[in-house]
Short mmCIF file of C-alpha atoms in Angstrom, two decimals:
data_model
loop_
_atom_site.label_atom_id
_atom_site.label_comp_id
_atom_site.label_asym_id
_atom_site.label_seq_id
_atom_site.Cartn_x
_atom_site.Cartn_y
_atom_site.Cartn_z
CA MET A 195 2.99 20.81 25.18
CA ASN A 196 3.13 17.57 27.12
CA ILE A 197 4.51 14.19 26.12
CA ARG A 198 3.32 11.50 28.49
CA GLU A 199 2.94 7.75 28.62
CA ALA A 200 -0.26 6.61 26.94
CA THR A 201 -2.85 4.46 28.62
CA GLU A 202 -5.32 2.14 26.96
CA ASN A 203 -7.94 4.84 27.62
CA ASP A 204 -5.98 7.19 25.33
CA PHE A 205 -6.54 4.89 22.39
CA CYS A 206 -9.87 6.56 21.59
CA HIS A 207 -7.79 9.70 20.83
CA ILE A 208 -4.98 7.81 19.07
CA TRP A 209 -7.31 5.85 16.78
CA PRO A 210 -8.43 8.84 14.63
CA ILE A 211 -4.77 9.78 14.02
CA PHE A 212 -3.80 6.17 13.29
CA HIS A 213 -6.77 5.65 10.98
CA GLU A 214 -6.18 8.94 9.14
CA ILE A 215 -2.57 8.03 8.38
CA VAL A 216 -2.86 4.30 7.73
CA SER A 217 -5.96 4.53 5.53
CA VAL A 218 -4.08 6.78 3.09
CA GLY A 219 -1.37 4.13 2.70
CA GLU A 220 1.54 6.46 1.94
CA THR A 221 3.83 6.00 4.94
CA TYR A 222 3.14 2.86 6.99
CA ALA A 223 3.22 -0.74 5.84
CA TYR A 224 0.00 -1.59 7.63
CA PRO A 225 -3.05 -2.66 5.62
CA ARG A 226 -5.08 0.42 4.70
CA ASN A 227 -8.17 -1.23 6.21
CA THR A 228 -6.53 -1.98 9.58
CA SER A 229 -9.34 -2.30 12.11
CA LYS A 230 -9.56 -0.43 15.37
CA GLU A 231 -8.92 -3.69 17.26
CA GLN A 232 -5.85 -4.46 15.15
CA ALA A 233 -4.58 -0.90 15.63
CA LEU A 234 -4.94 -1.23 19.40
CA LYS A 235 -2.74 -4.32 19.32
CA ILE A 236 -0.18 -2.66 17.00
CA TRP A 237 0.06 0.67 18.83
CA ILE A 238 -0.76 -0.06 22.49
CA ASP A 239 -0.53 -3.77 23.30
CA THR A 240 2.60 -4.89 21.42
CA PRO A 241 5.09 -2.05 22.02
CA ARG A 242 7.12 -1.82 25.18
CA ILE A 243 5.76 1.67 25.76
CA THR A 244 3.57 4.20 23.95
CA TYR A 245 3.40 7.96 24.40
CA VAL A 246 1.03 10.73 23.39
CA PHE A 247 1.79 14.34 22.58
CA GLU A 248 -0.85 16.57 24.14
CA GLU A 249 -1.60 20.25 23.87
CA ASP A 250 -4.38 21.80 25.95
CA GLY A 251 -5.60 18.29 26.78
CA LYS A 252 -5.91 17.26 23.13
CA VAL A 253 -3.85 14.38 21.69
CA LEU A 254 -2.08 15.65 18.56
CA GLY A 255 0.52 12.94 18.12
CA THR A 256 1.74 9.60 19.39
CA TYR A 257 4.68 7.25 19.23
CA TYR A 258 5.55 3.75 20.33
CA LEU A 259 8.87 2.23 21.31
CA LYS A 260 9.66 -1.46 21.21
CA THR A 261 12.60 -3.84 21.00
CA ASN A 262 13.49 -4.28 17.36
CA GLN A 263 14.80 -7.86 17.63
CA PRO A 264 14.97 -10.27 20.58
CA GLY A 265 18.13 -11.91 21.89
CA PRO A 266 21.44 -10.56 20.58
CA GLY A 267 19.64 -7.62 18.95
CA ASP A 268 17.66 -6.55 21.99
CA HIS A 269 19.83 -3.47 22.55
CA VAL A 270 18.27 -1.87 19.43
CA CYS A 271 14.80 -0.37 19.60
CA ASN A 272 12.28 0.58 16.95
CA CYS A 273 9.80 3.45 17.04
CA GLY A 274 6.80 4.61 15.05
CA TYR A 275 5.50 8.17 15.10
CA MET A 276 2.19 9.68 14.01
CA VAL A 277 1.06 13.31 14.01
CA SER A 278 -2.47 14.49 13.30
CA SER A 279 -2.75 16.32 9.98
CA ALA A 280 -4.12 19.30 11.92
CA ALA A 281 -0.83 19.62 13.82
CA ARG A 282 1.79 18.89 11.15
CA GLY A 283 4.61 21.33 10.53
CA ARG A 284 4.76 22.45 14.17
CA GLY A 285 7.71 20.35 15.32
CA LEU A 286 5.78 17.55 17.03
CA ALA A 287 7.63 14.77 15.22
CA THR A 288 10.96 16.36 16.16
CA ALA A 289 9.91 16.64 19.81
CA MET A 290 8.63 13.07 19.90
CA CYS A 291 11.74 11.65 18.22
CA GLU A 292 14.03 13.49 20.62
CA HIS A 293 11.87 12.35 23.54
CA SER A 294 11.91 8.74 22.30
CA GLN A 295 15.70 8.75 22.10
CA ASN A 296 15.91 9.87 25.73
CA ILE A 297 13.40 7.21 26.79
CA ALA A 298 15.28 4.58 24.79
CA ARG A 299 18.52 5.44 26.60
CA GLU A 300 16.71 5.32 29.97
CA LEU A 301 15.39 1.85 29.07
CA GLY A 302 18.91 0.66 28.24
CA TYR A 303 18.78 0.68 24.45
CA LYS A 304 22.00 1.47 22.61
CA ALA A 305 20.58 2.19 19.14
CA MET A 306 17.36 3.01 17.32
CA GLN A 307 16.35 1.60 13.94
CA PHE A 308 13.54 2.48 11.58
CA ASN A 309 12.95 -0.66 9.54
CA PHE A 310 10.80 0.46 6.64
CA VAL A 311 10.74 4.18 5.82
CA ALA A 312 9.06 4.85 2.48
CA SER A 313 11.56 6.80 0.39
CA THR A 314 8.69 9.01 -0.78
CA ASN A 315 8.10 10.14 2.82
CA GLU A 316 10.52 12.99 2.21
CA GLY A 317 9.61 14.94 5.35
CA ALA A 318 10.37 11.99 7.59
CA VAL A 319 13.59 11.10 5.76
CA ARG A 320 14.76 14.72 6.01
CA LEU A 321 13.87 14.87 9.73
CA TRP A 322 15.50 11.56 10.61
CA ASN A 323 18.67 12.66 8.79
CA LYS A 324 18.62 15.99 10.65
CA LEU A 325 18.32 14.10 13.95
CA GLY A 326 21.38 11.98 13.18
CA PHE A 327 19.93 8.85 11.58
CA ASP A 328 21.84 7.28 8.71
CA THR A 329 20.32 5.35 5.84
CA VAL A 330 22.01 1.97 6.21
CA GLY A 331 19.92 0.04 3.77
CA ARG A 332 17.70 0.52 0.74
CA LEU A 333 15.11 -2.07 -0.23
CA PRO A 334 14.38 -1.51 -3.92
CA LYS A 335 10.68 -1.18 -4.72
CA ALA A 336 9.68 -2.73 -1.37
CA PHE A 337 6.89 -0.25 -0.55
CA ASN A 338 3.79 -0.18 -2.72
CA HIS A 339 2.73 3.48 -2.63
CA PRO A 340 -0.94 3.99 -3.60
CA SER A 341 -0.21 6.64 -6.25
CA LYS A 342 3.52 6.32 -7.02
CA GLY A 343 3.66 2.55 -7.30
CA TYR A 344 6.61 0.56 -6.07
CA VAL A 345 9.15 2.79 -4.33
CA ASP A 346 12.19 2.04 -2.21
CA ALA A 347 11.98 1.50 1.54
CA LEU A 348 14.85 2.71 3.69
CA VAL A 349 16.38 1.24 6.81
CA MET A 350 17.56 4.09 9.03
CA TYR A 351 19.75 3.71 12.11
CA LYS A 352 21.28 5.72 14.91
CA TRP A 353 23.66 4.65 17.67
CA LEU A 354 22.39 6.35 20.80
#
């Protein structure tokens, strides 16, 4: 297991994971038809830093970390995590979230916020709660789930 900073060259390994997750439309509020070029901007170019989770040289997961709001809110970061379906249930999301919290502290952030967690993403909600995140807001019917319709989106927060 190795979590390391991603390079633009890693995007060819990140893209299949990104596309697999986003095209289903159940967890991220990105358009289901997000292009490879748009994904590169979202996942590599815009964040402050992006990491990959590797095992035996194969990228199985990835996360980004960025400032959630500029100015007076720049002490709070935001992260997004993705794990390949072939590697789910093995603790990668836990490892990446714990790693991201350490990196956030190193970069001077004081808190981490997840802005738009689909309430139907029960695994993520359970994990974020286990790792100390509180649900500080609920946006009624803000996420349009492809099979469940309009469901709540959660704002989750942790002081680091």
